[in-house]
Coordinates of C-alpha atoms in Angstrom, one line a residue:
T1 CA 32.0 -5.5 -0.9
E2 CA 32.2 -2.4 1.5
V3 CA 31.6 -2.9 5.2
V4 CA 31.1 -0.4 7.5
C5 CA 30.8 -0.9 11.2
G6 CA 29.8 2.0 13.7
R7 CA 27.2 4.3 15.1
M8 CA 24.6 5.1 12.3
Y9 CA 21.9 6.4 14.7
E10 CA 22.6 10.2 13.3
E11 CA 22.1 8.9 9.7
L12 CA 19.1 6.7 10.1
L13 CA 17.3 10.0 11.5
H14 CA 17.6 11.3 7.9
A15 CA 16.9 7.9 6.0
N16 CA 15.8 4.7 6.6
W17 CA 18.6 2.6 4.6
I18 CA 18.2 -0.6 6.4
H19 CA 16.0 -2.8 4.7
A20 CA 13.9 -5.4 7.0
S21 CA 14.2 -8.4 4.3
S22 CA 18.0 -8.2 4.6
A23 CA 18.7 -7.2 8.4
V24 CA 20.1 -9.5 11.1
V25 CA 19.5 -8.7 14.7
T26 CA 20.0 -10.8 17.8
R27 CA 17.6 -12.2 20.1
E28 CA 19.1 -10.4 23.2
V29 CA 19.0 -7.2 21.3
L30 CA 15.4 -7.5 20.4
G31 CA 14.5 -8.7 24.0
E32 CA 16.2 -5.3 25.1
V33 CA 14.9 -2.6 22.7
G34 CA 11.5 -4.6 21.8
G35 CA 10.3 -5.8 18.5
F36 CA 8.3 -3.9 15.6
D37 CA 5.9 -1.6 16.8
E38 CA 2.6 -2.8 15.3
A39 CA 0.9 0.5 15.9
I40 CA 2.8 2.1 13.2
R41 CA 1.6 1.7 9.9
I42 CA 3.0 2.4 6.3
G43 CA 6.4 1.2 6.8
G44 CA 7.5 2.9 9.8
E45 CA 7.6 0.1 12.1
D46 CA 10.9 -0.8 10.6
L47 CA 12.4 2.8 11.1
D48 CA 11.2 2.8 14.7
L49 CA 12.9 -0.4 15.2
W50 CA 16.2 0.3 14.0
L51 CA 16.6 3.7 15.5
R52 CA 16.1 2.1 19.1
I53 CA 18.8 -0.2 18.0
A54 CA 21.1 2.1 16.4
Q55 CA 20.8 4.5 19.7
R56 CA 22.2 1.9 21.7
Y57 CA 24.5 -0.3 19.7
P58 CA 26.6 -0.1 16.4
V59 CA 25.7 -1.2 13.3
L60 CA 27.4 -3.2 10.7
C61 CA 26.3 -2.5 7.2
V62 CA 27.3 -4.7 4.2
D63 CA 27.2 -2.5 0.9
R64 CA 26.0 -5.3 -1.4
V65 CA 22.5 -6.3 -2.4
L66 CA 21.4 -9.2 -0.4
S67 CA 17.8 -9.2 -1.2
G68 CA 15.4 -8.2 -3.8
Y69 CA 11.5 -7.1 -4.1
R70 CA 8.8 -6.1 -6.5
H71 CA 7.9 -2.5 -7.0
R72 CA 4.3 -1.5 -6.7
S73 CA 3.1 1.8 -7.4
E74 CA 1.1 1.9 -3.9
S75 CA 3.9 0.8 -2.1
L76 CA 6.6 2.6 -0.2
S77 CA 9.2 0.6 -2.1
G78 CA 7.1 1.8 -5.3
P79 CA 8.5 4.0 -8.2
D80 CA 9.8 7.7 -7.3
G81 CA 7.5 10.3 -7.1
S82 CA 5.2 13.0 -5.4
T83 CA 3.1 10.4 -3.9
R84 CA 5.7 8.2 -2.8
S85 CA 8.1 10.7 -1.3
M86 CA 4.9 12.2 1.0
R87 CA 4.1 8.6 1.9
V88 CA 7.7 8.4 3.2
S89 CA 7.5 12.0 4.8
R90 CA 4.5 11.1 7.0
M91 CA 5.8 7.8 8.1
F92 CA 9.3 9.7 9.1
L93 CA 6.9 12.2 10.9
K94 CA 5.1 9.4 12.8
V95 CA 8.3 7.5 13.9
L96 CA 10.4 11.0 15.0
E97 CA 7.5 12.1 16.7
K98 CA 6.7 9.1 18.6
H99 CA 10.6 9.4 19.6
V100 CA 10.2 12.7 20.7
Q101 CA 7.3 12.1 23.0
Q102 CA 8.8 8.9 24.3
R103 CA 11.6 11.4 25.4
W104 CA 13.6 8.7 23.5
I105 CA 15.9 11.5 21.6
L106 CA 18.9 12.1 23.0
E107 CA 19.7 15.8 23.8
E108 CA 22.6 15.6 21.5
Y109 CA 20.3 14.8 18.9
R110 CA 17.4 17.1 19.3
G111 CA 18.4 20.0 17.1
I112 CA 18.9 17.4 14.2
V113 CA 15.5 15.8 15.0
N114 CA 13.6 19.0 15.1
K115 CA 15.2 20.3 11.9
E116 CA 14.5 16.9 10.2
I117 CA 11.0 16.8 11.5
S118 CA 10.5 20.5 10.0
R119 CA 12.1 20.0 6.9
R120 CA 9.6 16.9 6.1
Y121 CA 6.3 19.2 7.6
W122 CA 7.8 21.7 5.0
A123 CA 7.9 19.1 2.4
L124 CA 4.0 18.2 3.0
G125 CA 3.2 21.7 3.5
W126 CA 4.7 23.0 0.2
N127 CA 3.2 19.9 -1.6
S128 CA -0.2 20.9 -0.3
F129 CA -0.1 24.6 -1.0
G130 CA 1.1 23.3 -4.6
E131 CA -2.1 21.4 -5.2
N132 CA -4.5 24.3 -3.6
R133 CA -5.1 22.4 -0.3
F134 CA -4.5 25.2 1.7
A135 CA -5.8 24.0 5.2
E136 CA -3.7 21.0 4.9
A137 CA -0.8 23.2 3.9
R138 CA -1.5 25.3 6.9
R139 CA -1.6 22.5 9.2
C140 CA 1.7 21.1 7.9
L141 CA 3.4 24.4 8.0
I142 CA 2.4 25.1 11.4
Q143 CA 3.7 21.9 12.8
G144 CA 7.0 22.5 10.8
I145 CA 7.0 25.9 12.9
R146 CA 6.9 24.2 16.3
Y147 CA 10.0 22.3 15.7
Q148 CA 11.8 25.3 14.1
P149 CA 9.9 28.6 14.8
L150 CA 12.7 30.9 12.9
R151 CA 12.5 28.8 9.3
G152 CA 11.1 32.1 7.2
Q153 CA 9.8 29.5 4.3
H154 CA 7.2 28.1 6.7
W155 CA 5.9 31.5 7.5
L156 CA 5.9 32.9 4.3
Y157 CA 3.9 30.0 2.9
L158 CA 1.7 30.0 6.1
C159 CA 1.0 33.8 5.1
A160 CA 0.5 33.3 1.4
S161 CA -1.9 30.3 2.4
F162 CA -4.5 32.9 3.5
L163 CA -4.1 35.0 0.3
P164 CA -7.2 35.1 -2.5
M165 CA -6.7 32.4 -5.3
T166 CA -6.3 35.4 -7.7
V167 CA -3.3 36.6 -6.1
I168 CA -1.6 33.2 -5.7
E169 CA -2.4 32.3 -9.3
A170 CA -0.7 35.9 -10.5
V171 CA 2.2 35.2 -8.2
R172 CA 2.8 31.7 -9.6
R173 CA 2.4 32.9 -13.5
F174 CA 5.0 35.7 -12.7
L175 CA 7.5 33.2 -10.9
R176 CA 6.8 30.8 -14.1
W177 CA 7.5 33.9 -16.5
R178 CA 10.7 34.7 -14.5
R179 CA 11.9 31.2 -14.8
S180 CA 11.4 31.2 -18.6
V181 CA 13.1 34.6 -19.1
R182 CA 16.4 33.1 -17.2
L183 CA 16.4 30.2 -19.7

């Protein structure tokens, strides 16, 4: 069994790999950082707590299966896919933006957090653009630009979202053709 101990805060800014069913936290630590924030839904309450703990304390991680759970298509732990990925991105955004608003992000991690938030807004915007939900895509892309103003793909797709549907479909056909020629 591999055991890793140390500061895991930065790793948790990218992915929630701590499962609540197998986590152990002392009462003293919970008293200091607070418990689960019940205002956060869709699975983010645990990430919020782990970030608050990992910011102050080292984390001991046992790389071993310690619990199991049932997969359901509607749950965050359900099968991989676009819907699950979008739910996870929304959850991450809610938690990270809460930490930014509360000024809990240490200065040394500000750039990492801004990049992660922008990346997740990009994923949501790109997904919405692909499903022709352009107003929603614009909202996500604009939010991503707030966190990384110089990220070109946000600007490109934001501008493209205002094009007529006939132009967007023509570009998509061209890109599909170009990919098929490369194969």
